[in-house]
Short mmCIF file of C-alpha atoms and ligand atoms in Angstrom, two decimals:
data_model
loop_
_atom_site.label_atom_id
_atom_site.label_comp_id
_atom_site.label_asym_id
_atom_site.label_seq_id
_atom_site.Cartn_x
_atom_site.Cartn_y
_atom_site.Cartn_z
CA MET P 9 4.23 25.79 6.20
CA ASN P 10 4.15 25.28 10.56
CA ASN P 11 2.71 21.51 10.50
CA GLN P 12 3.28 20.94 14.66
CA HIS P 13 -0.52 21.19 14.68
CA GLN P 14 -1.27 18.14 12.04
CA THR P 15 -0.85 14.92 12.03
CA PRO P 16 0.25 12.92 9.84
CA PRO P 17 -2.51 10.12 8.29
CA SER P 18 -0.73 7.05 8.72
CA GLU P 19 0.72 8.34 12.55
CA ALA P 20 -3.48 9.51 13.07
CA GLY P 21 -4.91 5.93 13.14
CA ILE P 22 -7.12 4.47 10.34
CA ASP P 23 -8.96 7.45 9.19
CA GLY P 24 -6.81 10.29 10.67
CA HIS P 25 -8.35 10.60 13.75
CA PRO P 26 -6.76 11.00 16.66
CA PRO P 27 -4.84 7.83 18.31
CA ALA P 28 -6.84 7.37 21.47
CA SER P 29 -9.50 7.77 19.49
CA ILE P 30 -8.89 4.42 17.31
CA SER P 31 -7.66 2.87 20.63
CA ILE P 32 -10.59 2.84 22.41
CA SER P 33 -13.00 2.47 19.93
CA ARG P 34 -10.65 -0.60 18.20
CA ARG P 35 -10.66 -1.89 21.99
CA THR P 36 -15.09 -1.12 22.20
CA VAL P 37 -15.77 -3.34 19.70
CA LEU P 38 -13.43 -6.11 20.10
CA GLN P 39 -14.96 -6.12 23.17
CA LEU P 40 -19.26 -5.70 21.97
CA THR P 41 -17.92 -8.97 19.14
CA GLY P 42 -16.47 -10.75 21.89
CA GLY P 43 -13.03 -10.36 21.23
CA VAL P 44 -10.87 -12.42 23.36
CA MET P 45 -8.09 -10.43 23.65
CA SER P 46 -5.95 -6.71 22.59
CA LEU P 47 -4.04 -7.65 19.88
CA SER P 48 -2.48 -4.29 21.52
CA ALA P 49 -1.00 -5.97 24.61
CA VAL P 50 0.89 -8.09 22.17
CA PRO P 51 4.57 -7.16 22.13
CA PRO P 52 6.53 -6.16 18.90
CA ALA P 53 9.46 -8.81 18.84
CA GLU P 54 6.87 -11.03 19.15
CA ALA P 55 4.13 -9.76 16.35
CA GLN P 56 5.17 -11.56 13.19
CA SER P 57 3.90 -15.22 14.90
CA ILE P 58 0.58 -13.33 15.79
CA PRO P 59 -1.64 -16.32 14.10
CA PRO P 60 -4.37 -15.15 11.81
CA THR P 61 -7.80 -14.95 13.26
CA VAL P 62 -9.64 -18.89 13.34
CA MET P 63 -13.17 -19.04 12.06
CA THR P 64 -14.84 -21.03 15.27
CA GLY P 65 -18.60 -20.04 13.93
CA GLY P 66 -19.75 -17.64 14.20
CA ALA P 67 -18.67 -15.92 10.86
CA VAL P 68 -20.39 -13.15 9.23
CA GLY P 69 -20.79 -12.79 5.78
CA PRO P 70 -21.14 -12.69 2.52
CA LEU P 71 -18.90 -9.38 2.35
CA ARG P 72 -18.94 -7.68 -0.29
CA LEU P 73 -15.31 -5.84 -1.47
CA VAL P 74 -14.22 -4.79 -4.47
CA VAL P 75 -10.34 -5.39 -4.18
CA ASN P 76 -8.07 -4.10 -6.69
CA GLY P 77 -11.12 -3.93 -8.92
CA MET P 78 -12.45 -7.09 -9.08
CA ALA P 79 -15.51 -8.10 -7.11
CA ARG P 80 -14.63 -10.08 -4.14
CA GLU P 81 -17.40 -11.96 -1.80
CA LEU P 82 -15.86 -13.53 1.27
CA GLN P 83 -17.34 -14.92 4.57
CA VAL P 84 -14.95 -13.42 8.07
CA ASP P 85 -14.88 -13.77 11.63
CA PRO P 86 -16.42 -11.27 13.89
CA ARG P 87 -13.21 -10.05 14.82
CA GLN P 88 -11.28 -10.54 11.42
CA SER P 89 -9.10 -7.58 10.84
CA LEU P 90 -9.54 -6.52 7.15
CA LEU P 91 -5.69 -7.40 7.30
CA ASP P 92 -6.47 -11.30 8.18
CA ALA P 93 -8.36 -10.99 5.65
CA LEU P 94 -6.65 -9.44 3.12
CA ARG P 95 -4.27 -12.33 3.57
CA GLU P 96 -6.13 -15.15 4.81
CA SER P 97 -8.81 -15.17 3.43
CA LEU P 98 -7.94 -13.75 -0.14
CA GLY P 99 -4.52 -15.03 -0.95
CA LEU P 100 -3.58 -11.23 -0.75
CA THR P 101 0.09 -11.44 1.05
CA GLY P 102 1.56 -8.28 -0.77
CA THR P 103 0.17 -5.92 2.32
CA LYS P 104 2.52 -6.96 5.65
CA LYS P 105 1.83 -8.34 9.19
CA GLY P 106 4.81 -6.13 10.99
CA CYS P 107 2.93 -4.84 13.96
CA ASN P 108 -0.25 -5.82 13.75
CA GLN P 109 -0.39 -2.78 16.47
CA GLY P 110 -1.15 0.16 14.41
CA ALA P 111 2.71 1.27 14.76
CA CYS P 112 4.86 0.23 11.70
CA GLY P 113 2.47 0.92 8.63
CA ALA P 114 3.41 -1.67 6.93
CA CYS P 115 -0.23 -3.02 6.29
CA THR P 116 -0.91 0.12 5.04
CA ILE P 117 -3.40 0.43 2.52
CA LEU P 118 -6.10 2.54 0.07
CA VAL P 119 -9.87 1.40 1.63
CA ASN P 120 -12.09 4.09 -0.49
CA GLY P 121 -8.99 6.08 -2.34
CA ARG P 122 -7.95 6.44 1.66
CA ARG P 123 -4.83 5.48 3.82
CA ILE P 124 -5.33 2.92 6.62
CA LEU P 125 -4.29 0.66 9.09
CA SER P 126 -5.78 -2.71 8.28
CA CYS P 127 -4.49 -4.00 10.93
CA LEU P 128 -7.12 -1.53 13.14
CA THR P 129 -9.49 -2.38 10.87
CA LEU P 130 -12.13 -5.07 11.68
CA ALA P 131 -12.84 -6.49 7.71
CA SER P 132 -16.76 -6.76 8.49
CA MET P 133 -16.86 -2.76 9.07
CA HIS P 134 -16.10 -2.58 5.16
CA ASP P 135 -19.07 -4.35 3.39
CA GLY P 136 -18.88 -2.82 -0.06
CA ALA P 137 -15.97 -0.90 0.21
CA GLU P 138 -13.28 -0.46 -2.86
CA ILE P 139 -9.83 -1.45 -1.54
CA GLU P 140 -5.90 -1.09 -3.54
CA THR P 141 -3.36 -2.31 -2.37
CA ILE P 142 0.27 -3.16 -3.97
CA GLU P 143 -0.96 -6.71 -5.83
CA GLY P 144 -3.30 -3.83 -8.17
CA LEU P 145 -0.18 -1.66 -9.13
CA GLU P 146 0.81 -3.11 -11.30
CA LYS P 147 -0.91 -2.75 -14.34
CA ASN P 148 -0.19 -4.93 -18.49
CA GLY P 149 3.47 -6.14 -17.25
CA GLU P 150 4.00 -2.09 -15.97
CA LEU P 151 4.65 -1.05 -12.84
CA HIS P 152 3.31 2.06 -11.06
CA PRO P 153 5.06 5.39 -11.73
CA LEU P 154 5.58 5.16 -8.08
CA GLN P 155 6.68 1.25 -7.75
CA GLU P 156 9.68 2.48 -9.96
CA ALA P 157 10.91 5.29 -8.30
CA PHE P 158 11.24 3.13 -5.26
CA VAL P 159 13.57 0.63 -8.05
CA GLU P 160 15.30 3.99 -9.37
CA HIS P 161 15.81 5.55 -6.20
CA GLU P 162 16.79 2.24 -4.03
CA GLY P 163 14.02 3.46 -1.34
CA LEU P 164 13.78 -0.11 -0.15
CA GLN P 165 16.58 -3.21 1.26
CA CYS P 166 14.34 -5.99 2.77
CA GLY P 167 11.49 -5.01 1.53
CA PHE P 168 9.58 -5.55 4.08
CA CYS P 169 7.90 -2.31 4.75
CA THR P 170 7.81 -1.15 1.04
CA PRO P 171 3.97 -2.28 -0.01
CA GLY P 172 3.12 -0.56 2.90
CA GLN P 173 5.42 2.50 1.95
CA ILE P 174 4.45 2.30 -1.59
CA MET P 175 0.58 2.84 -0.52
CA SER P 176 1.17 5.37 1.48
CA GLY P 177 3.44 6.68 -0.49
CA LEU P 178 0.57 7.37 -3.32
CA GLY P 179 -2.22 7.87 -0.07
CA CYS P 180 0.92 11.39 0.68
CA ILE P 181 0.43 11.82 -3.85
CA ALA P 182 -2.78 11.74 -3.66
CA GLU P 183 -4.31 14.09 -0.60
CA GLY P 184 -1.30 17.08 -2.18
CA HIS P 185 1.21 16.45 0.81
CA ALA P 186 4.99 15.89 -1.13
CA GLY P 187 4.94 19.20 -2.02
CA SER P 188 9.00 19.19 -0.95
CA PRO P 189 10.96 16.67 1.38
CA ASP P 190 10.30 17.93 4.68
CA GLU P 191 6.27 17.38 3.39
CA ILE P 192 6.92 13.69 2.58
CA ARG P 193 8.68 12.95 5.75
CA PHE P 194 6.44 14.27 7.89
CA TRP P 195 3.26 12.71 6.56
CA MET P 196 5.07 9.46 5.93
CA SER P 197 6.68 9.46 9.31
CA GLY P 198 4.33 7.24 9.95
CA ASN P 199 5.90 4.22 7.40
CA ILE P 200 9.31 2.40 9.23
CA CYS P 201 11.82 1.73 7.80
CA ARG P 202 13.81 -0.49 10.06
CA CYS P 203 16.77 -1.27 7.21
CA GLY P 204 17.28 2.68 6.90
CA ALA P 205 15.62 3.29 2.97
CA TYR P 206 14.52 6.56 3.99
CA PRO P 207 16.37 7.80 1.60
CA GLY P 208 15.38 7.09 -1.07
CA ILE P 209 11.36 6.41 0.15
CA VAL P 210 11.32 10.55 -0.07
CA ALA P 211 12.99 10.11 -2.96
CA ALA P 212 11.14 7.81 -4.65
CA ILE P 213 7.83 9.87 -3.62
CA ALA P 214 9.12 13.26 -4.94
CA ASP P 215 9.90 12.26 -8.23
CA ALA P 216 6.54 10.26 -9.03
CA ALA P 217 4.81 13.09 -7.75
CA GLY P 218 6.22 14.68 -10.09
CA ARG P 219 5.61 13.19 -13.22
CA SER P 220 1.90 12.92 -11.76
FE1 FES W 305 -0.05 -2.66 11.26
FE2 FES W 305 2.57 -2.85 11.54
S1 FES W 305 0.92 -4.28 11.03
S2 FES W 305 0.51 -1.04 11.36
FE1 FES W 306 13.94 -2.67 5.19
FE2 FES W 306 12.00 -0.60 5.04
S1 FES W 306 13.18 -2.57 3.79
S2 FES W 306 12.38 -2.45 6.75
#
């Protein structure tokens, strides 16, 4: 298969379009909504200390979401990312904030069945959306088969990237992009693991894809 002209979805941006369009569109949205800073201007090394958006008035809502099968309503700041809304407003901290600028994939979740980078999209844009996060995968005390495969194949070391890897892996399998290790590597290339658990991650996704 010739992948030369394809763009992996998690590299491509929140909706599968080329990164340039995401950057422009996000900047435009921030300007239109009175955003005070561009998160893309923050160096990765400082990203961990980026505070969540603080609501100082002008909250919008209620924003209605279905998160892991549960209907949720919340007020959001127009500038608040979906990642911050999940972590700070709903307490779902399983989705990680790595770079906060679309470069690492740690914040990957599924929105209406598609994997997106939740740090790159505003919560207020997703009224009515169905969202799946890592917290929703376990059912009745049983890990999801992909979670089990990550454990079996040691697809993690420090684990910080793991929620994003697993959510992206689910998308990769659902999209039919898990046919070979090369294909998995390509379509998972937007998810960075700094401690190098890539062989186990690829093996886990291939294993889970074979079981489904
Ligand atoms: Fe969203 Fe890194 S935190 S891509
Ligand atoms: Fe350590 Fe991925 S398991 S960064």
